CSV table of C-alpha atoms in Angstrom, one decimal:
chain,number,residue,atom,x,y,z
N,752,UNK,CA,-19.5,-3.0,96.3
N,753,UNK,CA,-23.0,-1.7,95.7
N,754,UNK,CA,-25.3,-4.9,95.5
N,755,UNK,CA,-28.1,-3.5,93.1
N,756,UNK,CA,-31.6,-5.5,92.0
N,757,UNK,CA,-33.6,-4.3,89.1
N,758,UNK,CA,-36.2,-2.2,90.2
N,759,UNK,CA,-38.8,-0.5,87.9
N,760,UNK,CA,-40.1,1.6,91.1
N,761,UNK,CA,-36.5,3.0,91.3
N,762,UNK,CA,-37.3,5.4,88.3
N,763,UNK,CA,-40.3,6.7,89.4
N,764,UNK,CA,-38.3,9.8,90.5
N,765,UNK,CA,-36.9,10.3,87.4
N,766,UNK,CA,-40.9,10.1,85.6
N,767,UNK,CA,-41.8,12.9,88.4
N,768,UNK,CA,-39.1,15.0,87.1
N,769,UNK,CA,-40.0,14.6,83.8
N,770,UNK,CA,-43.8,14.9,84.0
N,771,UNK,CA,-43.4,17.7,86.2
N,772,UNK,CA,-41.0,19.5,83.4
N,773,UNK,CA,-43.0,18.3,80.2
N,774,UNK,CA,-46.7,18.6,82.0
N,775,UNK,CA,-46.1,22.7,82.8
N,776,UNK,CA,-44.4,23.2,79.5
N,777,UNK,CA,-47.5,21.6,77.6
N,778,UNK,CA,-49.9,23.2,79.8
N,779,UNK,CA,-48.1,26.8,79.4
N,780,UNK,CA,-47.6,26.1,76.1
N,781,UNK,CA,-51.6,25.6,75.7
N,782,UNK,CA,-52.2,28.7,77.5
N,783,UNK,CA,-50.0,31.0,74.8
N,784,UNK,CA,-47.2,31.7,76.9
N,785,UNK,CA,-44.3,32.2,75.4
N,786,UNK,CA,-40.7,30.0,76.0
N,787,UNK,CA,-43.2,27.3,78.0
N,788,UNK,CA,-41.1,24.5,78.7
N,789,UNK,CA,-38.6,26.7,80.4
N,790,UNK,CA,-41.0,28.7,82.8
N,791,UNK,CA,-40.8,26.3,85.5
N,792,UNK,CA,-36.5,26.3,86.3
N,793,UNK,CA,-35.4,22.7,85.8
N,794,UNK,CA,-33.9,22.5,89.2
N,795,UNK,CA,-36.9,23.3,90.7
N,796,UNK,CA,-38.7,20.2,89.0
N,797,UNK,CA,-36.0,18.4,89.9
N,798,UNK,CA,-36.8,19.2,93.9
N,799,UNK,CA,-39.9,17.2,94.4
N,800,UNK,CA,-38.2,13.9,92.4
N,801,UNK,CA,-35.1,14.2,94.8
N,802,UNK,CA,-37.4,13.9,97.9
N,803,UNK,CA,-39.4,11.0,96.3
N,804,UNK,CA,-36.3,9.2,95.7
N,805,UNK,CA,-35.0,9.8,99.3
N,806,UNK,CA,-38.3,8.1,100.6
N,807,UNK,CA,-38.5,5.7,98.5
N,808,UNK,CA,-35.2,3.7,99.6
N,809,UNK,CA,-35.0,1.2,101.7
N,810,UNK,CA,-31.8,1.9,103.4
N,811,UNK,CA,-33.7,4.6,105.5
N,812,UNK,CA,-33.6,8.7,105.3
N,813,UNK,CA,-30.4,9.2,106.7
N,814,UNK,CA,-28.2,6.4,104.4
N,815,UNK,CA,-30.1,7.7,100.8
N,816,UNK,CA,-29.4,11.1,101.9
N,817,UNK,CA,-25.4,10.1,102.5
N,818,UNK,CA,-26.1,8.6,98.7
N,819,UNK,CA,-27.7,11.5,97.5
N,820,UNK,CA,-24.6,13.9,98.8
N,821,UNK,CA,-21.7,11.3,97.3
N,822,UNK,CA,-23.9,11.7,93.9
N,823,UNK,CA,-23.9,15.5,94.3
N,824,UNK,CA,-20.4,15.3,95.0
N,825,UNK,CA,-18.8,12.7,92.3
N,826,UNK,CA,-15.7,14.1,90.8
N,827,UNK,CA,-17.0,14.0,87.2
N,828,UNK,CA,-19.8,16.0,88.8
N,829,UNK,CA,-18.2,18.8,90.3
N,830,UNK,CA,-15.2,18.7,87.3
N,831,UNK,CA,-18.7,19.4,85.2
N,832,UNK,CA,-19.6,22.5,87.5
N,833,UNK,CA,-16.5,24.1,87.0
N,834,UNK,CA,-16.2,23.5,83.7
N,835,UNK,CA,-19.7,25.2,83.7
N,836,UNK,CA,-18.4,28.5,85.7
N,837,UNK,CA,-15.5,29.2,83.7
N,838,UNK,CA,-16.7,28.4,80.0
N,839,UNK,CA,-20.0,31.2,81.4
N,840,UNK,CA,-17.0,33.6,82.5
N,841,UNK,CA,-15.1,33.1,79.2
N,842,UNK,CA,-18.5,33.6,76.8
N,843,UNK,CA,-19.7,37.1,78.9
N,844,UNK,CA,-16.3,38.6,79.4
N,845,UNK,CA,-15.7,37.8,75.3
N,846,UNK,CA,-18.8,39.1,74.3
N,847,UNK,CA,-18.5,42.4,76.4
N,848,UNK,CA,-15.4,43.5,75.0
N,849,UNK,CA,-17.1,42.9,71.1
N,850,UNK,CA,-15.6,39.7,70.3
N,851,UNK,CA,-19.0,38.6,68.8
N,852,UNK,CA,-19.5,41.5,67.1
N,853,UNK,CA,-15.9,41.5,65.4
N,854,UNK,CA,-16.5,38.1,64.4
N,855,UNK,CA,-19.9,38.7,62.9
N,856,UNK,CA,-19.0,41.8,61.4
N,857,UNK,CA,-15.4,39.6,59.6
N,858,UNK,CA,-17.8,37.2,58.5
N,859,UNK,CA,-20.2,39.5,56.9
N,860,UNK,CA,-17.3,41.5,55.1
N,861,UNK,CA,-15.8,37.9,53.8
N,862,UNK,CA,-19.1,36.8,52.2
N,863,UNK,CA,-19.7,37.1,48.7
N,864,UNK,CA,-23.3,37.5,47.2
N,865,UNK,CA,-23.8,33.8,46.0
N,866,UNK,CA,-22.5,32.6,48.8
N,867,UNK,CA,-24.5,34.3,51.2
N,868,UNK,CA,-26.6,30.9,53.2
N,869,UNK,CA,-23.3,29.1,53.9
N,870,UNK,CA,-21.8,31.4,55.0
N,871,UNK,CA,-24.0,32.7,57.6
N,872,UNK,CA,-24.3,29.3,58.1
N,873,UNK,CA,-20.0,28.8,59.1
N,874,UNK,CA,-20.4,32.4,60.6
N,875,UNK,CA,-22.8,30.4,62.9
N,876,UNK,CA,-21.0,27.3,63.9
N,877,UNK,CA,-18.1,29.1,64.5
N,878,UNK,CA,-19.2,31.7,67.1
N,879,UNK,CA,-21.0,28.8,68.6
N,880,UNK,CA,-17.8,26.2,68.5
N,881,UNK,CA,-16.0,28.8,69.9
N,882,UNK,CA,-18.8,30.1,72.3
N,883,UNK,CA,-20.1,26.9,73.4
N,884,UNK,CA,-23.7,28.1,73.5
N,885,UNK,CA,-26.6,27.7,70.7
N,886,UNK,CA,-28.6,30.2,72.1
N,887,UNK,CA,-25.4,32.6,72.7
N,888,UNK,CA,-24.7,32.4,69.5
N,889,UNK,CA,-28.2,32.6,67.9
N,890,UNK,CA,-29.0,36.1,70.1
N,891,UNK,CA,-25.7,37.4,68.5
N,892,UNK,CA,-26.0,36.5,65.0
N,893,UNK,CA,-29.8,36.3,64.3
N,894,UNK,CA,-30.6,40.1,64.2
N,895,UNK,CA,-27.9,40.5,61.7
N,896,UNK,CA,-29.2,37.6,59.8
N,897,UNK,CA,-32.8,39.1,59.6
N,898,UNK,CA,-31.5,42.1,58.0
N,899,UNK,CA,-29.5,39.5,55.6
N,900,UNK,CA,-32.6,38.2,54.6
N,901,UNK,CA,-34.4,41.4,54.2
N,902,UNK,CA,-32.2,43.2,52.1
N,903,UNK,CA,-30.9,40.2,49.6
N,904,UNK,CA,-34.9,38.8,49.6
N,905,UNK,CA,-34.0,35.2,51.1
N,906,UNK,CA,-37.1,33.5,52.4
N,907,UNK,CA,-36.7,34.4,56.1
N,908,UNK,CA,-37.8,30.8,56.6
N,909,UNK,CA,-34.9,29.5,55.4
N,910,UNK,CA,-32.5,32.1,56.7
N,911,UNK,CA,-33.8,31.5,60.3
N,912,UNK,CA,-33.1,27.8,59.6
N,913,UNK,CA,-29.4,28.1,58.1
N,914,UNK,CA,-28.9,30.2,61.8
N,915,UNK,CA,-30.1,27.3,63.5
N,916,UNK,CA,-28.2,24.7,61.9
N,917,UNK,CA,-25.1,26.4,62.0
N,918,UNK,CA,-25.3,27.1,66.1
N,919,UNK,CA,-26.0,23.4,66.7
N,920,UNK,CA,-23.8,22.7,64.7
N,921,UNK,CA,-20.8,24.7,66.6
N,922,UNK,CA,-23.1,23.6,69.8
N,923,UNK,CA,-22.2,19.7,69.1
N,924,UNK,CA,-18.7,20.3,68.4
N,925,UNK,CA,-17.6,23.1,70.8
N,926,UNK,CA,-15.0,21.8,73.7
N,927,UNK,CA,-17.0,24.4,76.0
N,928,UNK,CA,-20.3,23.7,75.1
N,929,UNK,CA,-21.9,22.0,78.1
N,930,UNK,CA,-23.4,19.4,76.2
N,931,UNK,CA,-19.9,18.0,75.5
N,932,UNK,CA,-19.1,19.0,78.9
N,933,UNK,CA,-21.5,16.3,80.5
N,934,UNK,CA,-21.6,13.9,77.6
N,935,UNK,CA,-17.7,13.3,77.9
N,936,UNK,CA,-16.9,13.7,82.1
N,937,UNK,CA,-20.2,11.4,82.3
N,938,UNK,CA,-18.7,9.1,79.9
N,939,UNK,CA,-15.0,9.3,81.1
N,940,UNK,CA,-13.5,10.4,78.0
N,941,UNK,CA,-11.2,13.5,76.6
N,942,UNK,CA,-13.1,16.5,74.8
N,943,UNK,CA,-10.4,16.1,71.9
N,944,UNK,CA,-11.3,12.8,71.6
N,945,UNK,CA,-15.2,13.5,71.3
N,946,UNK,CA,-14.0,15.8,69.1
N,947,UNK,CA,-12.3,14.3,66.6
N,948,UNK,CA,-14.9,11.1,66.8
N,949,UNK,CA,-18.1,13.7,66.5
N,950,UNK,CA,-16.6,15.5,63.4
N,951,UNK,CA,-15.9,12.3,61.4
N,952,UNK,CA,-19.7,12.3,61.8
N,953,UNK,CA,-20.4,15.7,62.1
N,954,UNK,CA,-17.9,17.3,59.1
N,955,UNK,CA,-19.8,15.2,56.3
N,956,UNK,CA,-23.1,16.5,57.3
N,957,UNK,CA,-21.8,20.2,56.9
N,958,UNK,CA,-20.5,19.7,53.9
N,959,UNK,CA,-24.2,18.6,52.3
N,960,UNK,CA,-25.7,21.0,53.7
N,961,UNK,CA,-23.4,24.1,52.8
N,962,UNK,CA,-24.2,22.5,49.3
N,963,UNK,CA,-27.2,22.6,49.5
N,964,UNK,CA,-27.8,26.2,50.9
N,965,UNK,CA,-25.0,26.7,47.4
N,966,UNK,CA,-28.4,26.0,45.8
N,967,UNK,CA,-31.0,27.6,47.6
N,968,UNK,CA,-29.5,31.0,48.5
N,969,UNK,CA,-27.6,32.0,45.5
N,970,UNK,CA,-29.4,35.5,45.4
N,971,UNK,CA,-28.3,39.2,45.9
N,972,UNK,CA,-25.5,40.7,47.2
N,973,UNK,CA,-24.4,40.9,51.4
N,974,UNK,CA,-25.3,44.0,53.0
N,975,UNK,CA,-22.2,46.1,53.7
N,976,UNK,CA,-21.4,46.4,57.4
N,977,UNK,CA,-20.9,49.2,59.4
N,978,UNK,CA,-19.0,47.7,61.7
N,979,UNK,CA,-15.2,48.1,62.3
N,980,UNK,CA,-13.5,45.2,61.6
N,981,UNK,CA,-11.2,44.3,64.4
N,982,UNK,CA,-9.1,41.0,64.4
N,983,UNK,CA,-7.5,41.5,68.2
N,984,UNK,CA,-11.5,40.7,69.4
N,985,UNK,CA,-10.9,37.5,67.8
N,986,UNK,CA,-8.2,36.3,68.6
N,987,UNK,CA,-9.2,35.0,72.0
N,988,UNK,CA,-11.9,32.0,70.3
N,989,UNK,CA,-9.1,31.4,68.1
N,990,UNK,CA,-7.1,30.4,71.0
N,991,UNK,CA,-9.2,28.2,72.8
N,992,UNK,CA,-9.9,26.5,69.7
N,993,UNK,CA,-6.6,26.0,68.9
N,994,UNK,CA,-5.4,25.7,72.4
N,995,UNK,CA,-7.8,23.1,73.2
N,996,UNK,CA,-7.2,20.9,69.9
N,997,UNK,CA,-3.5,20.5,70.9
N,998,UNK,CA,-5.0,18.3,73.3
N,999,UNK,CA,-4.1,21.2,76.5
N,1000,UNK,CA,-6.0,20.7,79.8
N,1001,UNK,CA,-9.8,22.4,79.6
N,1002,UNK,CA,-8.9,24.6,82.9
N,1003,UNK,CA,-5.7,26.1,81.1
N,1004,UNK,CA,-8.1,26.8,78.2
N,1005,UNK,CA,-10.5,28.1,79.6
N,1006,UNK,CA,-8.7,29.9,82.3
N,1007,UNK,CA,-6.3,31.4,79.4
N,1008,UNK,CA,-9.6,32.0,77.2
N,1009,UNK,CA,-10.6,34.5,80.2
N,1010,UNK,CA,-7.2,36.0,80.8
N,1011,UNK,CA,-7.4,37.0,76.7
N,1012,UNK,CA,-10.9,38.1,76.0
N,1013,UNK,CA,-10.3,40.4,79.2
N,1014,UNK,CA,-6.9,41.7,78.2
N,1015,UNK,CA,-7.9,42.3,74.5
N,1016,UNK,CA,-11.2,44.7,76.7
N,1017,UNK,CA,-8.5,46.4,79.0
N,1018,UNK,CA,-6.5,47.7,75.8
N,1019,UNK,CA,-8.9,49.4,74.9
N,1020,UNK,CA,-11.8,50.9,77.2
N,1021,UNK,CA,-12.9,48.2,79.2
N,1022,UNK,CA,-12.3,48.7,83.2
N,1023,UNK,CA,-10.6,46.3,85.1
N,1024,UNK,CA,-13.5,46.4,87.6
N,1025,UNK,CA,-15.8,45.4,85.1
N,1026,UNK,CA,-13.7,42.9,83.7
N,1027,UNK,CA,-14.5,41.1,87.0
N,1028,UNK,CA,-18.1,41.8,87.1
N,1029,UNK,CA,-18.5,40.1,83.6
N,1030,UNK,CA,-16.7,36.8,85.2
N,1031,UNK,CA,-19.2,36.9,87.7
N,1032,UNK,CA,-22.0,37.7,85.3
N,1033,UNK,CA,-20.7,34.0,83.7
N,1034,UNK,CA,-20.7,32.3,86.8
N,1035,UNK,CA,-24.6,33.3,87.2
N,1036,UNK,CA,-25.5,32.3,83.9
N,1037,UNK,CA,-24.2,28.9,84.3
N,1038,UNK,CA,-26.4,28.5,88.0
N,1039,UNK,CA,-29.4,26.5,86.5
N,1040,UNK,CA,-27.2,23.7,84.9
N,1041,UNK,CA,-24.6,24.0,87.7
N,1042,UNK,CA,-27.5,23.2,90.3
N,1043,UNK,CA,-29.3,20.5,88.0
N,1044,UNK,CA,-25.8,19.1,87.6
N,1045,UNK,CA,-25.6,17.8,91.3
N,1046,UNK,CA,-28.9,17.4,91.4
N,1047,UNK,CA,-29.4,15.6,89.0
N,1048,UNK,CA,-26.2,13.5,90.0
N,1049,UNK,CA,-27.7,12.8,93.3
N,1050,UNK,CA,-30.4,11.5,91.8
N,1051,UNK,CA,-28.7,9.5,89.5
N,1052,UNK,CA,-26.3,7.9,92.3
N,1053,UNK,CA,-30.2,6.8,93.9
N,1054,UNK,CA,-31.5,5.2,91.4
N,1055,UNK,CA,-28.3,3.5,90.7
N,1056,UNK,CA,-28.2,2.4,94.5
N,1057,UNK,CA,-31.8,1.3,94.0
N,1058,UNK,CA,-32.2,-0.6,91.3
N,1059,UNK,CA,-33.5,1.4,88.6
N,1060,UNK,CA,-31.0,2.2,86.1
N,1061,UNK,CA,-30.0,-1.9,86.8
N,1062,UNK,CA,-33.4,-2.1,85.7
N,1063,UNK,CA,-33.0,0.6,82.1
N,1064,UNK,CA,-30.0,-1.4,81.6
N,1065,UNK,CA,-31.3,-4.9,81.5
N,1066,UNK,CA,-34.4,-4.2,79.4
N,1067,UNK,CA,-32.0,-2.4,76.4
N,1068,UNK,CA,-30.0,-5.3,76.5
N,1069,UNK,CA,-32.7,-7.9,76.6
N,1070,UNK,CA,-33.9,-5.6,73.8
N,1071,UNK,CA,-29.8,-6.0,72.2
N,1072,UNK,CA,-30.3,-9.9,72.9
N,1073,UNK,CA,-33.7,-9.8,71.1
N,1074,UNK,CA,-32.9,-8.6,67.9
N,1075,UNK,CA,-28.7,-9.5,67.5
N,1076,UNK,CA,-27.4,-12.9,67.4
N,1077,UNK,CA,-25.7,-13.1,71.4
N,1078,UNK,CA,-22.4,-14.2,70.0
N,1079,UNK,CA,-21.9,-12.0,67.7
N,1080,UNK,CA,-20.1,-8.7,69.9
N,1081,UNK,CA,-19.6,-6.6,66.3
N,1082,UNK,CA,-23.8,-6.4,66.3
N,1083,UNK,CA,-24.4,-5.9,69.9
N,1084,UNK,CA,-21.7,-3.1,70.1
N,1085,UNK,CA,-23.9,-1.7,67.0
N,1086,UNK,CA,-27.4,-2.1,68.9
N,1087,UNK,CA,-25.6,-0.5,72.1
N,1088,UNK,CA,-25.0,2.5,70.1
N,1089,UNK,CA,-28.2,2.8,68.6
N,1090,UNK,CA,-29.4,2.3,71.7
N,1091,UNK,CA,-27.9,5.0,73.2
N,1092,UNK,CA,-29.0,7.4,70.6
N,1093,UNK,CA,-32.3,6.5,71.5
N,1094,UNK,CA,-32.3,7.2,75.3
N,1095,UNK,CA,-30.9,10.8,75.2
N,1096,UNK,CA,-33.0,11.3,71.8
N,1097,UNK,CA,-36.5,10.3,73.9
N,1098,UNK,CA,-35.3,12.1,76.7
N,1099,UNK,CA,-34.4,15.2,74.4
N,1100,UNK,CA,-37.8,14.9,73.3
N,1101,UNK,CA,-39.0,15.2,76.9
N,1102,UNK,CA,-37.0,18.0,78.4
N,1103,UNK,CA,-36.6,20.2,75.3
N,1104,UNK,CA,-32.7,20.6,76.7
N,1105,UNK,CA,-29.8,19.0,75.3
N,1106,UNK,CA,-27.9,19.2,78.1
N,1107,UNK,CA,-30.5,18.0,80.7
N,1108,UNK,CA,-31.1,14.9,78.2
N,1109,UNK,CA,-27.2,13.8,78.0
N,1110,UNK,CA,-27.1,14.3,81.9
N,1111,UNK,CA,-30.1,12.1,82.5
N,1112,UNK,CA,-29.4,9.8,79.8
N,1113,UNK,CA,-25.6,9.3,81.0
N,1114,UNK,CA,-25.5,6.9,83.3
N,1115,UNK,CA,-28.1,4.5,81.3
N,1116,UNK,CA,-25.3,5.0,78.5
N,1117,UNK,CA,-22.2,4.3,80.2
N,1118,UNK,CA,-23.7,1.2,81.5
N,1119,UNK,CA,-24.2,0.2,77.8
N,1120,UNK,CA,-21.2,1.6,76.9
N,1121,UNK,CA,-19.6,-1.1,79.1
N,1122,UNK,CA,-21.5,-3.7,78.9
N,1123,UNK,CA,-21.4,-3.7,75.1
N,1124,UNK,CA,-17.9,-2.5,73.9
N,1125,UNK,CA,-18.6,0.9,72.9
N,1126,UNK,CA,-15.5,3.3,73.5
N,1127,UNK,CA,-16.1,6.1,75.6
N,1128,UNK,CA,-15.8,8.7,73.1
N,1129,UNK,CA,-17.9,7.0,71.1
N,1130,UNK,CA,-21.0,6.7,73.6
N,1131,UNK,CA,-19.9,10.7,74.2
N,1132,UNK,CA,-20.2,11.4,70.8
N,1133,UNK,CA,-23.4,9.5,70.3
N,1134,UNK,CA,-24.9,11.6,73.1
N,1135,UNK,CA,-24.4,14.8,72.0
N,1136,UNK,CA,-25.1,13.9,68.3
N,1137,UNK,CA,-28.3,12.6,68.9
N,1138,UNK,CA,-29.7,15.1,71.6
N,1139,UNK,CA,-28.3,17.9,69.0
N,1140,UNK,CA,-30.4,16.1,66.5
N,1141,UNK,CA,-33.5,16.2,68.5
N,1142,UNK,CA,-33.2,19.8,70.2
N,1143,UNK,CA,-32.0,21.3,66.6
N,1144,UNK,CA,-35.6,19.8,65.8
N,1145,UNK,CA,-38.1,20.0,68.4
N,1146,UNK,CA,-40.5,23.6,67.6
N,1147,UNK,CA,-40.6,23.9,71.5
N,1148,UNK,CA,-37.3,23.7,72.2
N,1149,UNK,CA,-35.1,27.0,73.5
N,1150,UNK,CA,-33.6,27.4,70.2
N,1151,UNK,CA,-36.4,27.5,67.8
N,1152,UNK,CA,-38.7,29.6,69.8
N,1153,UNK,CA,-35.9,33.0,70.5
N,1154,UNK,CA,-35.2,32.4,66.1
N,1155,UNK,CA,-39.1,32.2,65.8
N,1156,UNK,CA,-39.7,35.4,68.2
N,1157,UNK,CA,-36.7,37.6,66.6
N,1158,UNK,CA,-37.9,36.7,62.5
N,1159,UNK,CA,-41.7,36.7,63.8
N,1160,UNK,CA,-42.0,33.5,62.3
N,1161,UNK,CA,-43.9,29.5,63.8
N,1162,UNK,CA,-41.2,28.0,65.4
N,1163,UNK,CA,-42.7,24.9,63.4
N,1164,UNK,CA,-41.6,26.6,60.3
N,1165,UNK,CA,-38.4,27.8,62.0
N,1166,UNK,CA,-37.5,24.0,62.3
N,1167,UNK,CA,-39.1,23.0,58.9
N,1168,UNK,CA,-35.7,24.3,57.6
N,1169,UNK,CA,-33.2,22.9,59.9
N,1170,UNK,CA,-31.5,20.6,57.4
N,1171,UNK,CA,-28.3,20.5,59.4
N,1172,UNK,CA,-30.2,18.4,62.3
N,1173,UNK,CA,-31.5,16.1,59.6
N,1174,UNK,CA,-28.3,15.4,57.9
N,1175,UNK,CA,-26.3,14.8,61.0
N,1176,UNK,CA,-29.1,12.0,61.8
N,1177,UNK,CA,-28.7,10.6,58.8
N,1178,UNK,CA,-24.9,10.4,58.9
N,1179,UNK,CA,-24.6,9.1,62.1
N,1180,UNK,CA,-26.9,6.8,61.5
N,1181,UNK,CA,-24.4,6.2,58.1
N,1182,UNK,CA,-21.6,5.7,60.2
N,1183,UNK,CA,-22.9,3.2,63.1
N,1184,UNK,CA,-23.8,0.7,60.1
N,1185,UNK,CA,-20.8,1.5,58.0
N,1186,UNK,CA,-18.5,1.3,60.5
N,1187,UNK,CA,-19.8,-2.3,61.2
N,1188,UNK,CA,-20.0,-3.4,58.2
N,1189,UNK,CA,-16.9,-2.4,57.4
N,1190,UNK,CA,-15.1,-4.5,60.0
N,1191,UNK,CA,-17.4,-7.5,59.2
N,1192,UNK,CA,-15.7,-6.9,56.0
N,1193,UNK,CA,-12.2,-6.8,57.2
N,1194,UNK,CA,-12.8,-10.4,59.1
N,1195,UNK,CA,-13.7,-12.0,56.3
């Protein structure tokens, strides 16, 4: 049994890592240069906090580095990684053999004039529930979008926010996204569980903004497109979706996922050689978060061994204690959640990446999570929603600079229009006070 102190000096590491990350993005972002905050490889700012933390132990070199390599090496860590690999594999190979394209091109022939906003808007979320990737999904669909825009006359402001909100949208849900990857094996929970606890939340928020964009985009008529519509190319996101709702392993999904998209390319021209050139291709897109993964786990077991996230955990819940009665486990449970919402949303703010916020912001939030009475798939779900929230609003982040650089626009104004971020604040927030208050209600 690891006997831990609270120790402030523990997370000095962690602030390395982050000032490293967040100082080059400012200063880059100062100097004009485009995509800032994701010039400097996360990994590599990572490096320098790893050998601080290493130093900075007192069990000597040697025994932090045999800490360091059991963090790297923690099941949920390396379950993540692979995870990682194959939901990479399944994106390329699906994409190369025109699955995005089919699916862009159904969507566009299914749209009717008036309802032109939401539907790019569910065109979006589902590419990017079935994708897993915001930015995947965006490269796909905004182009098409643009031309939307330009040929109904929608304010390409507001076009270039309904793309956003739909791909975080599909982003937070997706059972292959890698934020719920490393919100729910960080948090020791199944993906159809965070599922179906994130839509309760999530589905309401949709639903006001679809309404909404029923209001604002009721204008001209969808383009025609001259793509050929082909259903086969979708029927492999189908399957994972459907697949992976039934509550089947994620391996089989995935791995089946693969085994579809590539079959649907070899029926038609797609070479067997490249088929496996394309899983590859995945694997390589996936190395920046596969290596921040374990290092960021190693660093994470450290400062555990240390004393620091002892330390994170004993100032939120003096905070809890502060501001909730002590006996009263229904309001500290609520504070614990809200509290969690505010680690990975700060951190988001920091790192301008989802996924590097829920992994940093994990252990802090499983700690809580315990302590406090929180269910696992409700801590998972509050750290996706809420580092969805932040990146779906941040002008710097990934997301809102590649919609900014394809429809010329500020990625300030780009975000301006992100109402689906907004809402899913607001109903999450909804639901941590309702759900509360409803079972205060039901003691009574």
């Amino acid at each position: 049994m690891i006997q831990t102190q609270p120790s402030a000096r523990a997370l000095l590491p962690l602030l390395v890592f982050l000032a490293l990350f967040i100082g080059t993005g400012t200063w880059l972002t100062l100097q004009g240069v485009e995509f800032a905050f994701y010039q400097l490889p996360a990994p590599v700012a990572a490096l320098p906090a790893v050998m601080l933390a290493l130093v900075l132990g007192k069990e000597g070199f040697n025994k932090n580095l045999e800490t360091f390599f059991k963090g790297v090496g923690d099941s949920n860590i390396m379950a993540m990684c692979l995870i990682y690999l194959l939901a990479g594999a399944f994106a390329t190979v699906a994409k190369a053999t025109g699955g995005v394209d089919a699916t862009v091109a159904l969507g566009l022939s299914l749209i009717p004039g008036w309802f032109l906003l939401p539907g790019l808007f569910l065109i979006s979320a589902f590419i990017a529930t079935a994708m897993g990737t915001s930015m995947g999904t965006i490269g796909a669909v905004a182009p098409v979008a643009l031309g939307v825009a330009q040929a109904a006359g929608i304010d390409p402001v507001l076009m270039a926010g309904t793309i956003l909100s739909g791909a975080m949208f599909g982003d937070n849900l997706s059972i292959i996204s890698d934020t719920t990857i490393a919100a729910t094996r960080s948090q020791g929970c199944e993906m159809k569980d965070k599922f179906r606890e994130n839509f309760k939340i999530a589905a309401p928020a949709a639903i006001g903004v679809i309404l909404l964009y029923l209001t604002l985009g009721s204008v001209g008529d969808a383009p025609a497109t001259e793509a050929h519509i082909e259903l086969l190319k979708v029927m492999p996101y189908l399957l994972i979706l459907v697949l992976a709702l039934s509550g089947m392993n994620v391996f089989m999904v995935l791995g089946l996922g693969i085994v579809a998209a590539g079959g649907v390319g070899l029926l038609g021209d797609y070479p067997l050689g490249q088929f496996s050139k394309d899983i590859y291709q995945g694997f390589t897109g996936m190395q920046e978060i596969f290596l921040l993964s374990m290092l960021i786990g190693g660093l994470g077991a450290l400062m555990e061994r240390q004393g620091g996230l002892a330390w994170i955990s004993t100032r939120i819940s003096a905070l809890i204690a502060r501001f909730t009665r002590q006996h009263d486990g229904e309001q500290n449970e609520k504070a614990a959640e809200l509290g969690i919402a505010g680690v990975v949303g700060l951190t988001n703010l920091c790192t301008a990446n989802n996924t590097v916020a829920i992994i940093v912001a994990s252990k802090v939030a499983k700690d809580l999570a315990d302590h406090h009475g929180v269910t696992p798939r409700r801590a998972a779900s509050m750290l996706d929603i809420f580092s969805c929230v932040v990146q779906g609003l941040i002008p710097w982040g990934a997301q809102a600079l590649l919609l900014g650089s394809i429809f010329a626009l500020s990625p300030l104004a780009v975000v301006s229009m992100s109402f689906y971020p907004m809402a899913l604040a607001l109903a999450a927030l909804v639901a941590v006070f309702v759900k509360h208050q409803m079972r205060k209600a039901a003691h009574a």
